[in-house]
mmCIF file with all atom_site columns, C-alpha atoms in Angstrom:
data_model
loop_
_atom_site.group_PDB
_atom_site.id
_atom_site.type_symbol
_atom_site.label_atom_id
_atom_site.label_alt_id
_atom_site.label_comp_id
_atom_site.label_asym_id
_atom_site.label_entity_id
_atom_site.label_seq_id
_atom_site.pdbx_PDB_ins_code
_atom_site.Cartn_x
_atom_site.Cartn_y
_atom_site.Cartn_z
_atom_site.occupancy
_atom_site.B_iso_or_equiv
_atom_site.pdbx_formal_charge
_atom_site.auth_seq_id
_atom_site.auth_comp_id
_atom_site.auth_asym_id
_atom_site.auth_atom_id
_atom_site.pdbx_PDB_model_num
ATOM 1   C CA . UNK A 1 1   ? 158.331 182.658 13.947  1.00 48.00 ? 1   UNK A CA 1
ATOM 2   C CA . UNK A 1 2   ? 155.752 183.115 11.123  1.00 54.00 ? 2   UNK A CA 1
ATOM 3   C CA . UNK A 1 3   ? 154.426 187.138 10.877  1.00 52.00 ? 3   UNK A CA 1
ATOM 4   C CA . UNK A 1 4   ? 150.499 187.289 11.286  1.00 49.00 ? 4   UNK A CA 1
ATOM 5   C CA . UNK A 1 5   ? 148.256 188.921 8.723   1.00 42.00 ? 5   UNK A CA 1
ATOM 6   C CA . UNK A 1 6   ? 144.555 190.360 9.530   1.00 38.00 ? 6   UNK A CA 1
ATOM 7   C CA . UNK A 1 7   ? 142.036 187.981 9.364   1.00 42.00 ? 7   UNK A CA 1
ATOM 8   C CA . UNK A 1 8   ? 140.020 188.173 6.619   1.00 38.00 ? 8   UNK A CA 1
ATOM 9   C CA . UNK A 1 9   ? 157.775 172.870 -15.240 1.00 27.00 ? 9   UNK A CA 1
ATOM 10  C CA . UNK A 1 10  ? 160.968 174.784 -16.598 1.00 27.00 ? 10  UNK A CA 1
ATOM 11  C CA . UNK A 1 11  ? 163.681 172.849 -18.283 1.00 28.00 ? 11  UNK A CA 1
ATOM 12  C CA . UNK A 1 12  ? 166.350 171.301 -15.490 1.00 32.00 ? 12  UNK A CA 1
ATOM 13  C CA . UNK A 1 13  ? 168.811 172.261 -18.464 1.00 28.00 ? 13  UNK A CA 1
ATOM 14  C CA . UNK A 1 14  ? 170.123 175.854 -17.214 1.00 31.00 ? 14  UNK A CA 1
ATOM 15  C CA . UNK A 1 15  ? 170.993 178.235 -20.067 1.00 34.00 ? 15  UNK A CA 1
ATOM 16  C CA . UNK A 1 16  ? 173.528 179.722 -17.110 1.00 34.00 ? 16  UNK A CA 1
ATOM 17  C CA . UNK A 1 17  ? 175.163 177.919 -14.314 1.00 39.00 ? 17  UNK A CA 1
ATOM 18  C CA . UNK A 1 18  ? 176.954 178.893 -10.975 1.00 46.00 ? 18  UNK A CA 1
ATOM 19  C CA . UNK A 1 19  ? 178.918 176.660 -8.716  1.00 45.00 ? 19  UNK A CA 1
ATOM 20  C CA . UNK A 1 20  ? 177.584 175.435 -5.090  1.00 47.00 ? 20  UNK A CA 1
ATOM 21  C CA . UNK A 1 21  ? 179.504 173.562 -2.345  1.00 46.00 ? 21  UNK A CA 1
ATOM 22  C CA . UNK A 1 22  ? 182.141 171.135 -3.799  1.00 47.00 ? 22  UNK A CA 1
ATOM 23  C CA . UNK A 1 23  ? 181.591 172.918 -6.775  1.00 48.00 ? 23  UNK A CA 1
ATOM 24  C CA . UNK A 1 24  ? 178.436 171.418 -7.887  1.00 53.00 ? 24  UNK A CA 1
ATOM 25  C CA . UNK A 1 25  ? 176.574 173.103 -10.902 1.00 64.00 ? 25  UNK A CA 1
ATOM 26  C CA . UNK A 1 26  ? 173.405 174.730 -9.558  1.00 70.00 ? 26  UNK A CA 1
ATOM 27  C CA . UNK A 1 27  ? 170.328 175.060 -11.792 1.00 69.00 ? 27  UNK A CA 1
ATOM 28  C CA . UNK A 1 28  ? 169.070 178.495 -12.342 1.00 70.00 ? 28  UNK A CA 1
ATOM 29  C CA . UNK A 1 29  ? 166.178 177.386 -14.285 1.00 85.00 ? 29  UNK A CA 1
ATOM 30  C CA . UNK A 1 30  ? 164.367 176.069 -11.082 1.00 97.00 ? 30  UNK A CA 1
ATOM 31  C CA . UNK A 1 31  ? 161.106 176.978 -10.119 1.00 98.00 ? 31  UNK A CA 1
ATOM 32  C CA . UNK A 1 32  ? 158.388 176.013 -7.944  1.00 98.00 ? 32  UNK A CA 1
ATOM 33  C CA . UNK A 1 33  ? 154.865 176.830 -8.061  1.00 98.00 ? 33  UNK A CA 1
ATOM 34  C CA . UNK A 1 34  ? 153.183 176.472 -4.455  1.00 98.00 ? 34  UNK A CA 1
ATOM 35  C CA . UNK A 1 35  ? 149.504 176.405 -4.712  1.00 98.00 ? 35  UNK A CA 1
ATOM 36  C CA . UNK A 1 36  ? 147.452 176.447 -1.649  1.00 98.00 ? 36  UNK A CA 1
ATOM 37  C CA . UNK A 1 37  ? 143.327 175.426 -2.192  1.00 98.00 ? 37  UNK A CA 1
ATOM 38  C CA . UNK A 1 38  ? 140.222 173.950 -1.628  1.00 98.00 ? 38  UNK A CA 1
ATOM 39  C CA . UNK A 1 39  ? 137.960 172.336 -3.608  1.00 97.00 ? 39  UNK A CA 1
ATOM 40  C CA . UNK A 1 40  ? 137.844 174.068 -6.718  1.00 96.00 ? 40  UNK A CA 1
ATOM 41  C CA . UNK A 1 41  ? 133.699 173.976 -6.738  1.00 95.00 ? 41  UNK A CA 1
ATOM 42  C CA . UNK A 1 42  ? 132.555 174.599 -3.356  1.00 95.00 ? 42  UNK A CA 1
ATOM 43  C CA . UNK A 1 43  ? 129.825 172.155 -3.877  1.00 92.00 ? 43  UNK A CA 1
ATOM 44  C CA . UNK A 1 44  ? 132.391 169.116 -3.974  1.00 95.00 ? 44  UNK A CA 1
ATOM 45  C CA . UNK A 1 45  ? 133.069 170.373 -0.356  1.00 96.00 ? 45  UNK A CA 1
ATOM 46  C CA . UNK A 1 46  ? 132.694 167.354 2.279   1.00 96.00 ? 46  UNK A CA 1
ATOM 47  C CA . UNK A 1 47  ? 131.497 169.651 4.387   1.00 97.00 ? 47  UNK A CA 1
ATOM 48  C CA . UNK A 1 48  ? 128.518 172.928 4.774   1.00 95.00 ? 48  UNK A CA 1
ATOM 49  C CA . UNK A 1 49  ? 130.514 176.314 6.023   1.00 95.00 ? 49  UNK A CA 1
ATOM 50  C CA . UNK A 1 50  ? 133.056 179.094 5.772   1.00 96.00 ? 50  UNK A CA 1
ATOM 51  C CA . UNK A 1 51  ? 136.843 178.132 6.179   1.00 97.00 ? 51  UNK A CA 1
ATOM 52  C CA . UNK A 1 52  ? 140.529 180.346 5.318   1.00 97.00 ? 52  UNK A CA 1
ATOM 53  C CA . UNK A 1 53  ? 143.601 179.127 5.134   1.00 97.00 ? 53  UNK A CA 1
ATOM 54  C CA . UNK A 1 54  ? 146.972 181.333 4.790   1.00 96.00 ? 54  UNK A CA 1
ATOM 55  C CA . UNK A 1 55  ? 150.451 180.655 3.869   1.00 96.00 ? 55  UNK A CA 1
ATOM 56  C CA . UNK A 1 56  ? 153.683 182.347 3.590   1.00 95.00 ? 56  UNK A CA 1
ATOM 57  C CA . UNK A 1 57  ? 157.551 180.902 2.879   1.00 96.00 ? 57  UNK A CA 1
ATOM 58  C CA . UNK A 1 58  ? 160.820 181.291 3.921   1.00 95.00 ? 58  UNK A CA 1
ATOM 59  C CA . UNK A 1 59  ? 164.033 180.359 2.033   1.00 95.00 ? 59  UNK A CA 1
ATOM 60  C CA . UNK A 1 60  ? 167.391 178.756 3.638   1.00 91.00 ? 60  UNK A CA 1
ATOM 61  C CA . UNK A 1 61  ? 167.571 180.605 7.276   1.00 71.00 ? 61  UNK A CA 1
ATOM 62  C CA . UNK A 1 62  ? 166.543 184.407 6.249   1.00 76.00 ? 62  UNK A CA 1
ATOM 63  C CA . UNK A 1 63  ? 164.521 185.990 8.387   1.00 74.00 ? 63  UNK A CA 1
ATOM 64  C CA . UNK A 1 64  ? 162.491 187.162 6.485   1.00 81.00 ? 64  UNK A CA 1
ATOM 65  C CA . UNK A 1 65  ? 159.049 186.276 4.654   1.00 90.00 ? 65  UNK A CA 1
ATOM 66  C CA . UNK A 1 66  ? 157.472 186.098 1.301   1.00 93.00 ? 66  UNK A CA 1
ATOM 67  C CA . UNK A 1 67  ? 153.563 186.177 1.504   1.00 91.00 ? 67  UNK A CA 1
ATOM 68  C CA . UNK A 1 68  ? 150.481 188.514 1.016   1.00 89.00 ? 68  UNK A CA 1
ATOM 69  C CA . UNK A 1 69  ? 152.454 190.898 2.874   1.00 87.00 ? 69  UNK A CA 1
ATOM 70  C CA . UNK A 1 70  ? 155.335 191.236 1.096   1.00 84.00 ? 70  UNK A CA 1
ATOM 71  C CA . UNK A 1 71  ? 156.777 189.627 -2.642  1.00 86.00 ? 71  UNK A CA 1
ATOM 72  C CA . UNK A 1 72  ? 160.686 188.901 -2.356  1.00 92.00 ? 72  UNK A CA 1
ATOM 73  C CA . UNK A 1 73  ? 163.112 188.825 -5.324  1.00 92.00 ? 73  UNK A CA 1
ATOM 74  C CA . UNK A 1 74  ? 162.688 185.265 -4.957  1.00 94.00 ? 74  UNK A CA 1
ATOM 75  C CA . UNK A 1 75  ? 158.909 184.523 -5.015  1.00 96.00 ? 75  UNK A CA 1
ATOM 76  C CA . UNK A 1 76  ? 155.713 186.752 -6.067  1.00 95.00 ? 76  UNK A CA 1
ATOM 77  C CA . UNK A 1 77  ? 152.272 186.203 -4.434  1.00 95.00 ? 77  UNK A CA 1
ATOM 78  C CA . UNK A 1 78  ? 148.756 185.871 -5.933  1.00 95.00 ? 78  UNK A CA 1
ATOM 79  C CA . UNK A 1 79  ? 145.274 185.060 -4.962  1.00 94.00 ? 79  UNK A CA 1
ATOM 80  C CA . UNK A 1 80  ? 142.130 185.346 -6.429  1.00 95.00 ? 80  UNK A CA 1
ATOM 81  C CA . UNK A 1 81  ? 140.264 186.307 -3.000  1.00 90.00 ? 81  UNK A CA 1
ATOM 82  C CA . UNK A 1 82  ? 138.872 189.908 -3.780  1.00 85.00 ? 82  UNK A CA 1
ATOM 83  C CA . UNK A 1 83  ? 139.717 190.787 -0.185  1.00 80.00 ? 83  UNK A CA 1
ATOM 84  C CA . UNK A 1 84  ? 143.433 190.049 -1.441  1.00 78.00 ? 84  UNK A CA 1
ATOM 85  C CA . UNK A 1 85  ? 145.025 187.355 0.405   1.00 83.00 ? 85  UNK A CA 1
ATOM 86  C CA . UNK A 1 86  ? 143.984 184.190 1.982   1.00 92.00 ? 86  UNK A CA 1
ATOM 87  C CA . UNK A 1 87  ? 142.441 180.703 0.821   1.00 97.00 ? 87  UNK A CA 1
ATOM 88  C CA . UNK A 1 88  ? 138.753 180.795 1.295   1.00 97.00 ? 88  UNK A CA 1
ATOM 89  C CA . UNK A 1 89  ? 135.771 178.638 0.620   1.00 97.00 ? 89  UNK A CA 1
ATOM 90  C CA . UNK A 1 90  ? 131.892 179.550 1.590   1.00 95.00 ? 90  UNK A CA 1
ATOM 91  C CA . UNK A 1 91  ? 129.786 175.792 0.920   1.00 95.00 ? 91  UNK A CA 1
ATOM 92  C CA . UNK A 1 92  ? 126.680 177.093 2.242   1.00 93.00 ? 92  UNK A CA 1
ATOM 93  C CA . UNK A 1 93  ? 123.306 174.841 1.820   1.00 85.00 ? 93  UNK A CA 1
ATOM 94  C CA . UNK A 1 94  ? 120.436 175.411 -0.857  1.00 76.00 ? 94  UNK A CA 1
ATOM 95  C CA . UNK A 1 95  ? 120.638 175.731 -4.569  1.00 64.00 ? 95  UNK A CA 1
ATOM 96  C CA . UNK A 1 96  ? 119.249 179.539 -3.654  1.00 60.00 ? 96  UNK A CA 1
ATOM 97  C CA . UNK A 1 97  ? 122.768 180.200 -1.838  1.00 71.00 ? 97  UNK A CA 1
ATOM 98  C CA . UNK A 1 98  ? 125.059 179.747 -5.309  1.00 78.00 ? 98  UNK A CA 1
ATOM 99  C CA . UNK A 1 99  ? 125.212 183.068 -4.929  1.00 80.00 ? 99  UNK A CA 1
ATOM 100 C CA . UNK A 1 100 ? 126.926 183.386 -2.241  1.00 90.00 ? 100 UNK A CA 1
ATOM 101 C CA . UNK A 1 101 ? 129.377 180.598 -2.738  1.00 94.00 ? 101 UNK A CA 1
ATOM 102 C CA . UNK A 1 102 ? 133.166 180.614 -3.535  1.00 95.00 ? 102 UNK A CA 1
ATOM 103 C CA . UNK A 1 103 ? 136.427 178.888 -3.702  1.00 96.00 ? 103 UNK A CA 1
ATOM 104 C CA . UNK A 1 104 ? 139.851 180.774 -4.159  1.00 97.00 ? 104 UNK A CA 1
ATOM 105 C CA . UNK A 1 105 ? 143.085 179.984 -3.809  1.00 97.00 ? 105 UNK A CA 1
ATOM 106 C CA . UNK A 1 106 ? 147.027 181.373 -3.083  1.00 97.00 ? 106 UNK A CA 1
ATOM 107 C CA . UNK A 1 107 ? 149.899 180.678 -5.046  1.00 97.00 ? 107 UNK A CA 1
ATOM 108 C CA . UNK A 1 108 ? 153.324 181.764 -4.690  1.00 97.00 ? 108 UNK A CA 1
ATOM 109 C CA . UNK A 1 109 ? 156.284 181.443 -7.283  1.00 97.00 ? 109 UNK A CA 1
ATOM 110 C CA . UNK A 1 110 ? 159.407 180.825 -6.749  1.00 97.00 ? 110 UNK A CA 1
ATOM 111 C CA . UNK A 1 111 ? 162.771 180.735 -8.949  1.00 96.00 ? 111 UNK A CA 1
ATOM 112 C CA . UNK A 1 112 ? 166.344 180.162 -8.407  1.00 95.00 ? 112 UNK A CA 1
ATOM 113 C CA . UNK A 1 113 ? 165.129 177.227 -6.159  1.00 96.00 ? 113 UNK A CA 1
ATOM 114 C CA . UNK A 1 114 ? 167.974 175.342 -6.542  1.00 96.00 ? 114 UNK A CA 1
ATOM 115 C CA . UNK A 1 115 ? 170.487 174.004 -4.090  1.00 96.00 ? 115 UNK A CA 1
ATOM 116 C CA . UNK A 1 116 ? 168.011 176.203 -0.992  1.00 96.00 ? 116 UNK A CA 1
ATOM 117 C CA . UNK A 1 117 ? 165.607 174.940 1.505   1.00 96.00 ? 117 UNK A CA 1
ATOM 118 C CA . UNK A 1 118 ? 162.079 176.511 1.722   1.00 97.00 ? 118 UNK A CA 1
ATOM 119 C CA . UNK A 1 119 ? 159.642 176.787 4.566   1.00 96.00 ? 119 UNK A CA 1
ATOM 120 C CA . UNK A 1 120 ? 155.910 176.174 4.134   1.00 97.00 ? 120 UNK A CA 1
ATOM 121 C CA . UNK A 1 121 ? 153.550 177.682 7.090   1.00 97.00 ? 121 UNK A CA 1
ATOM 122 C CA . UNK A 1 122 ? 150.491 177.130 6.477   1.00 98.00 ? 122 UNK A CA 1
ATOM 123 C CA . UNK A 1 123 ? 147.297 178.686 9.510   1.00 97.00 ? 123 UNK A CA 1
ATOM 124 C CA . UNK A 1 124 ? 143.665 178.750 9.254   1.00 97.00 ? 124 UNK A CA 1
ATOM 125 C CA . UNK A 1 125 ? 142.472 182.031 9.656   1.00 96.00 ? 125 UNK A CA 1
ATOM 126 C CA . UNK A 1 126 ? 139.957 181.804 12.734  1.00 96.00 ? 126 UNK A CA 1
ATOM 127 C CA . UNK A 1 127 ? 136.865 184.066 12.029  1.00 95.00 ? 127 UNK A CA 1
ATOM 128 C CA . UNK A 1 128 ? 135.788 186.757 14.936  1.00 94.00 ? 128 UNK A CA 1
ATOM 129 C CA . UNK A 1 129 ? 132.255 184.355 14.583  1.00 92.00 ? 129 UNK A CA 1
ATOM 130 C CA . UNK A 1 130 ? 131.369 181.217 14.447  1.00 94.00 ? 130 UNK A CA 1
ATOM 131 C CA . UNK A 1 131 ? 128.526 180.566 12.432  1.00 92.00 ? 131 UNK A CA 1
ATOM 132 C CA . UNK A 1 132 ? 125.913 177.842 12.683  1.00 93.00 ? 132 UNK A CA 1
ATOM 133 C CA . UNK A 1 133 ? 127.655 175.550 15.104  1.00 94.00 ? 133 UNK A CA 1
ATOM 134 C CA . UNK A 1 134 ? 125.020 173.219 15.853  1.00 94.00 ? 134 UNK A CA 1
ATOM 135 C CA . UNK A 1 135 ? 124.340 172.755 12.445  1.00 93.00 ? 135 UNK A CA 1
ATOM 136 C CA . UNK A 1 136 ? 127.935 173.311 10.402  1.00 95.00 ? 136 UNK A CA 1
ATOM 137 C CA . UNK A 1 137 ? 131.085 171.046 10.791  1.00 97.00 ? 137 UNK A CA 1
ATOM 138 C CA . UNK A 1 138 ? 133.123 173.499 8.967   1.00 97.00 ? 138 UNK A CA 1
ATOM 139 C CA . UNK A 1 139 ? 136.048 173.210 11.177  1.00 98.00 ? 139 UNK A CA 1
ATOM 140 C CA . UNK A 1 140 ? 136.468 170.036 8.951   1.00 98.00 ? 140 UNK A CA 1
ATOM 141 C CA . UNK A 1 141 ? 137.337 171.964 6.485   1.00 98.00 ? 141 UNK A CA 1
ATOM 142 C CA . UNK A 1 142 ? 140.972 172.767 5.570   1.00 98.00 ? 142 UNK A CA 1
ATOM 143 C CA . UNK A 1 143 ? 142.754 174.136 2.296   1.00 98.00 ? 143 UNK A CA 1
ATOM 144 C CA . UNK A 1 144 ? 145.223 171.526 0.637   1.00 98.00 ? 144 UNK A CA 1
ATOM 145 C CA . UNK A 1 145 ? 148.875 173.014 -0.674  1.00 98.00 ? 145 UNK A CA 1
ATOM 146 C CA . UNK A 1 146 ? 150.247 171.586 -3.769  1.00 98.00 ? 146 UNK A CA 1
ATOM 147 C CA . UNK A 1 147 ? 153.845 172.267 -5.295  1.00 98.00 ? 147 UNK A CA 1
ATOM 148 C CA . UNK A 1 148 ? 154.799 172.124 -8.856  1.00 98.00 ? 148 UNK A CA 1
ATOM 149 C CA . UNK A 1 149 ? 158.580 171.611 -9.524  1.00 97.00 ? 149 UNK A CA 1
ATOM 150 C CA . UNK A 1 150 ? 160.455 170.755 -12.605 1.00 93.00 ? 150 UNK A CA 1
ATOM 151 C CA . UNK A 1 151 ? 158.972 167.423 -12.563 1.00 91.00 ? 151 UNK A CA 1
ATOM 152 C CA . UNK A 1 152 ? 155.760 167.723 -11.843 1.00 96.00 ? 152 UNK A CA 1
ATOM 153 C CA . UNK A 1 153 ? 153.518 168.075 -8.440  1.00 97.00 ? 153 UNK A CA 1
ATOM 154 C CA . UNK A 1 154 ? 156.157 167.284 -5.532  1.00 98.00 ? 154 UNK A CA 1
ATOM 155 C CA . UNK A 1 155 ? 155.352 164.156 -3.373  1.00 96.00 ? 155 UNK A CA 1
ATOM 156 C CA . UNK A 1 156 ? 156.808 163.268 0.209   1.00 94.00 ? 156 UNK A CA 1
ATOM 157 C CA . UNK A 1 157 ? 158.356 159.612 1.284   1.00 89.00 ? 157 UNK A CA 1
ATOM 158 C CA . UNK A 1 158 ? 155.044 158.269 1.710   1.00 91.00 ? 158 UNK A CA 1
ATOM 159 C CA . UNK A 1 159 ? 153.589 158.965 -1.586  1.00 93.00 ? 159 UNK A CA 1
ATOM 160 C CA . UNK A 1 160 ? 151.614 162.453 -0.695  1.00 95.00 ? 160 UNK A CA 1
ATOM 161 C CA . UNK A 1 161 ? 151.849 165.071 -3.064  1.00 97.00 ? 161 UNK A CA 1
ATOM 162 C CA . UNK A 1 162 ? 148.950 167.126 -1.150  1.00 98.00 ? 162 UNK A CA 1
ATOM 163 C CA . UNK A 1 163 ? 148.882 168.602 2.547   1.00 98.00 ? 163 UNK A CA 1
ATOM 164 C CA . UNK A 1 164 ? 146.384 170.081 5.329   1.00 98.00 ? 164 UNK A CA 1
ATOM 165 C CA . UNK A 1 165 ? 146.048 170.736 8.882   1.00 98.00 ? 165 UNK A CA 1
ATOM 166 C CA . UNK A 1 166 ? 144.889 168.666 11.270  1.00 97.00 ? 166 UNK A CA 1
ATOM 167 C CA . UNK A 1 167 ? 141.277 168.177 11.436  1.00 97.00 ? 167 UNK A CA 1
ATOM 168 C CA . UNK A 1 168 ? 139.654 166.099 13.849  1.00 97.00 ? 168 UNK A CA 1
ATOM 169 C CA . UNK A 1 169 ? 135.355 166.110 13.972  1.00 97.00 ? 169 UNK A CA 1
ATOM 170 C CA . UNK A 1 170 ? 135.454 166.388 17.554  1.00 97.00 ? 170 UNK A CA 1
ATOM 171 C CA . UNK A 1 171 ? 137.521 169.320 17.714  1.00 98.00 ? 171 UNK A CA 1
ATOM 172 C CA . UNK A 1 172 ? 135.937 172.728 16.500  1.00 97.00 ? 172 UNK A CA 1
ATOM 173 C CA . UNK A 1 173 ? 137.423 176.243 15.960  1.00 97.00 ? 173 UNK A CA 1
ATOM 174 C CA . UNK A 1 174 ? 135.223 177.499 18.295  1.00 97.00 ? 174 UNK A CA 1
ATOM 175 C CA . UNK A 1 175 ? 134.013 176.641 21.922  1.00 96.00 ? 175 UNK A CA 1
ATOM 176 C CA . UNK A 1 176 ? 130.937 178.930 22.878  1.00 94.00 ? 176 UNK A CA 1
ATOM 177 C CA . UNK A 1 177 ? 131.649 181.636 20.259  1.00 93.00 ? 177 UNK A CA 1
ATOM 178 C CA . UNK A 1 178 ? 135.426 181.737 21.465  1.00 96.00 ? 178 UNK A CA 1
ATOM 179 C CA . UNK A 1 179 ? 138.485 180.427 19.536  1.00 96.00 ? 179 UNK A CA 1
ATOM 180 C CA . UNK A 1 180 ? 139.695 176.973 20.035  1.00 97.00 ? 180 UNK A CA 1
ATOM 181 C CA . UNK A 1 181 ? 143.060 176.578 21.143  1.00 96.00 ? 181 UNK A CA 1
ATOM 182 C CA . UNK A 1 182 ? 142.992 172.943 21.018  1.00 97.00 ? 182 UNK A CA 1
ATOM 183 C CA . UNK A 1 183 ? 142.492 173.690 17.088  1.00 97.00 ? 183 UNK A CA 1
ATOM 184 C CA . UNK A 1 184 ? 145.200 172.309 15.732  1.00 94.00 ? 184 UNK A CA 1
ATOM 185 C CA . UNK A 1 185 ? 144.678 174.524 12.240  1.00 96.00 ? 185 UNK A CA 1
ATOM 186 C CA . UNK A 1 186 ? 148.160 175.099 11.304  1.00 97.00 ? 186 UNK A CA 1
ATOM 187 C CA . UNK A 1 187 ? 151.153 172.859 9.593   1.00 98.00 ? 187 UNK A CA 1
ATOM 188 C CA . UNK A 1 188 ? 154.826 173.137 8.587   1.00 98.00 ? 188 UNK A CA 1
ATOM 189 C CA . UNK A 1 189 ? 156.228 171.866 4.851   1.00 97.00 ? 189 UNK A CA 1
ATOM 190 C CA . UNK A 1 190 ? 159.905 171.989 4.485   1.00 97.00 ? 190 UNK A CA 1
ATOM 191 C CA . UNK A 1 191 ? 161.456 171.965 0.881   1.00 98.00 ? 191 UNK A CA 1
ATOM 192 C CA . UNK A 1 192 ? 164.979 170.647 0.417   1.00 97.00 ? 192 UNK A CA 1
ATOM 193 C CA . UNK A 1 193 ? 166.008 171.014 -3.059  1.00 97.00 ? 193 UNK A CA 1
ATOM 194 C CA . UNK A 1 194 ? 169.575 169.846 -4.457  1.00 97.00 ? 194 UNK A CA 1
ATOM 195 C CA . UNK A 1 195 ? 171.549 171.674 -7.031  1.00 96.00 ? 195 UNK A CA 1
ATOM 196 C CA . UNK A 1 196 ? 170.039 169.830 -9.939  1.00 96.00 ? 196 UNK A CA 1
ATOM 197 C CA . UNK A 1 197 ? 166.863 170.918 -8.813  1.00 97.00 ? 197 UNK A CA 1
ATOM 198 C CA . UNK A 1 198 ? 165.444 167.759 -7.330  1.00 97.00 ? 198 UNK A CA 1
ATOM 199 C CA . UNK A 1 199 ? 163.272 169.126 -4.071  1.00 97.00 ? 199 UNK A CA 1
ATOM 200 C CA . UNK A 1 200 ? 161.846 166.754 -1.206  1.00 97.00 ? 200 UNK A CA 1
ATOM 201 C CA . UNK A 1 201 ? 158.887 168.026 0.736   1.00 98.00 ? 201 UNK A CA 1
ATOM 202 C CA . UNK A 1 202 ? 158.871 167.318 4.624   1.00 97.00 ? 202 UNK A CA 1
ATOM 203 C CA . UNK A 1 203 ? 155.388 167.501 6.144   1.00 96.00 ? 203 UNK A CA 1
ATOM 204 C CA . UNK A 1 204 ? 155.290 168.570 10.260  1.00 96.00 ? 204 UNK A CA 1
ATOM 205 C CA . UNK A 1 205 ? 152.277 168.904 12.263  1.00 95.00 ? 205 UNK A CA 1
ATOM 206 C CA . UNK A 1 206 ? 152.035 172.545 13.630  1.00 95.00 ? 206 UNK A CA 1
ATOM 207 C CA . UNK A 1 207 ? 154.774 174.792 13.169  1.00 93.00 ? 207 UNK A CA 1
ATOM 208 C CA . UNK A 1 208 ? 158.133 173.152 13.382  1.00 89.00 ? 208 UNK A CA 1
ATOM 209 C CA . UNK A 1 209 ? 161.491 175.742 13.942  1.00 79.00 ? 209 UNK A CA 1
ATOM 210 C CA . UNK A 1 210 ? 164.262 173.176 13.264  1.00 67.00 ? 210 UNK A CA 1
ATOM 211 C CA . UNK A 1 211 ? 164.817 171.996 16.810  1.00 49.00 ? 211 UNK A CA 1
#
């Protein structure tokens, strides 16, 4: 079960090797760079409003998680939120409000990716209040995540190479100042990637456990 947090393209040539199941060369030189974002200038936002996003992974069936939280020998964590963690935007209306505008993003690195499956979860982050409901559709909103691997961004069987939450304009994160639980603001990516460092992303509504 995913931990909760507060609310606010290397050569596939390895220079070592190491045997896998039917004695398979793994890759050592395999990294992936998961990159989780909005729009980079909060004025291409669709929509007016605040919106957070948060992620954290899990390799092969360890219990255990790399994210804002805590870096594993596997995968370090960075964001460029000042509050230090979390995907954030603030697309508020008015040239006067640049100020007060921002995008930033999380990334987490990973290496020895080879031949080991990685789980993506990926939550909003519902604020305590909800801001200018009659007037904001900000529940619209949702960070995309993006992974680089040693061939460039990864894409699923139907072509996508980015992925959100749910969103749904008749659905808000808030129903008279209270959180939504109908809000589906939360999604599942599973990375399978073979010994020669070939990965294939697996997109799941919600979280998804395996069975």
């Amino acid at each position: 079960v995913p931990s909760q947090v507060p609310s606010y393209v290397p050569s596939q040539v390895p220079s070592k090797v190491q045997t896998g199941q039917g004695g398979a060369v793994i890759s050592e030189e395999c990294t992936l760079v998961a990159k989780l974002a909005y729009d980079e200038n909060p004025d291409d936002a669709a929509y007016y409003g605040y919106s957070s996003n948060w992620m954290e992974v899990m390799k092969d069936d360890v219990d255990s998680y790399c994210s804002v939280e805590g870096e594993l020998p596997w995968c370090t964590y960075e964001t460029t939120s000042e509050y230090g963690y979390s995907a954030s935007i603030s697309n508020l209306e008015g040239t006067w409000d640049d100020y007060y505008e921002f995008s930033t993003s999380e990334t987490m690195t990973i290496t020895g990716a080879a031949a080991s499956t990685f789980t993506f979860y990926v939550q909003h982050d519902f604020y305590d209040i909800d801001y200018y409901p009659e007037d904001w559709d900000d529940h619209m909103l949702a960070a995309e995540l993006t992974i680089t691997g040693a061939n460039g961004l990864l894409s699923d069987g139907d072509g996508k190479s980015g992925w959100s939450h749910p969103v749904d304009i008749g659905t808000p994160t808030h129903i008279n100042g209270l959180k939504n639980e109908a809000y589906e603001g939360k999604f599942t990516l599973i990375v399978d990637c073979d010994a020669n460092c070939v990965c294939v992303p697996t997109y799941y509504d919600g979280f998804y456990y395996g069975y």
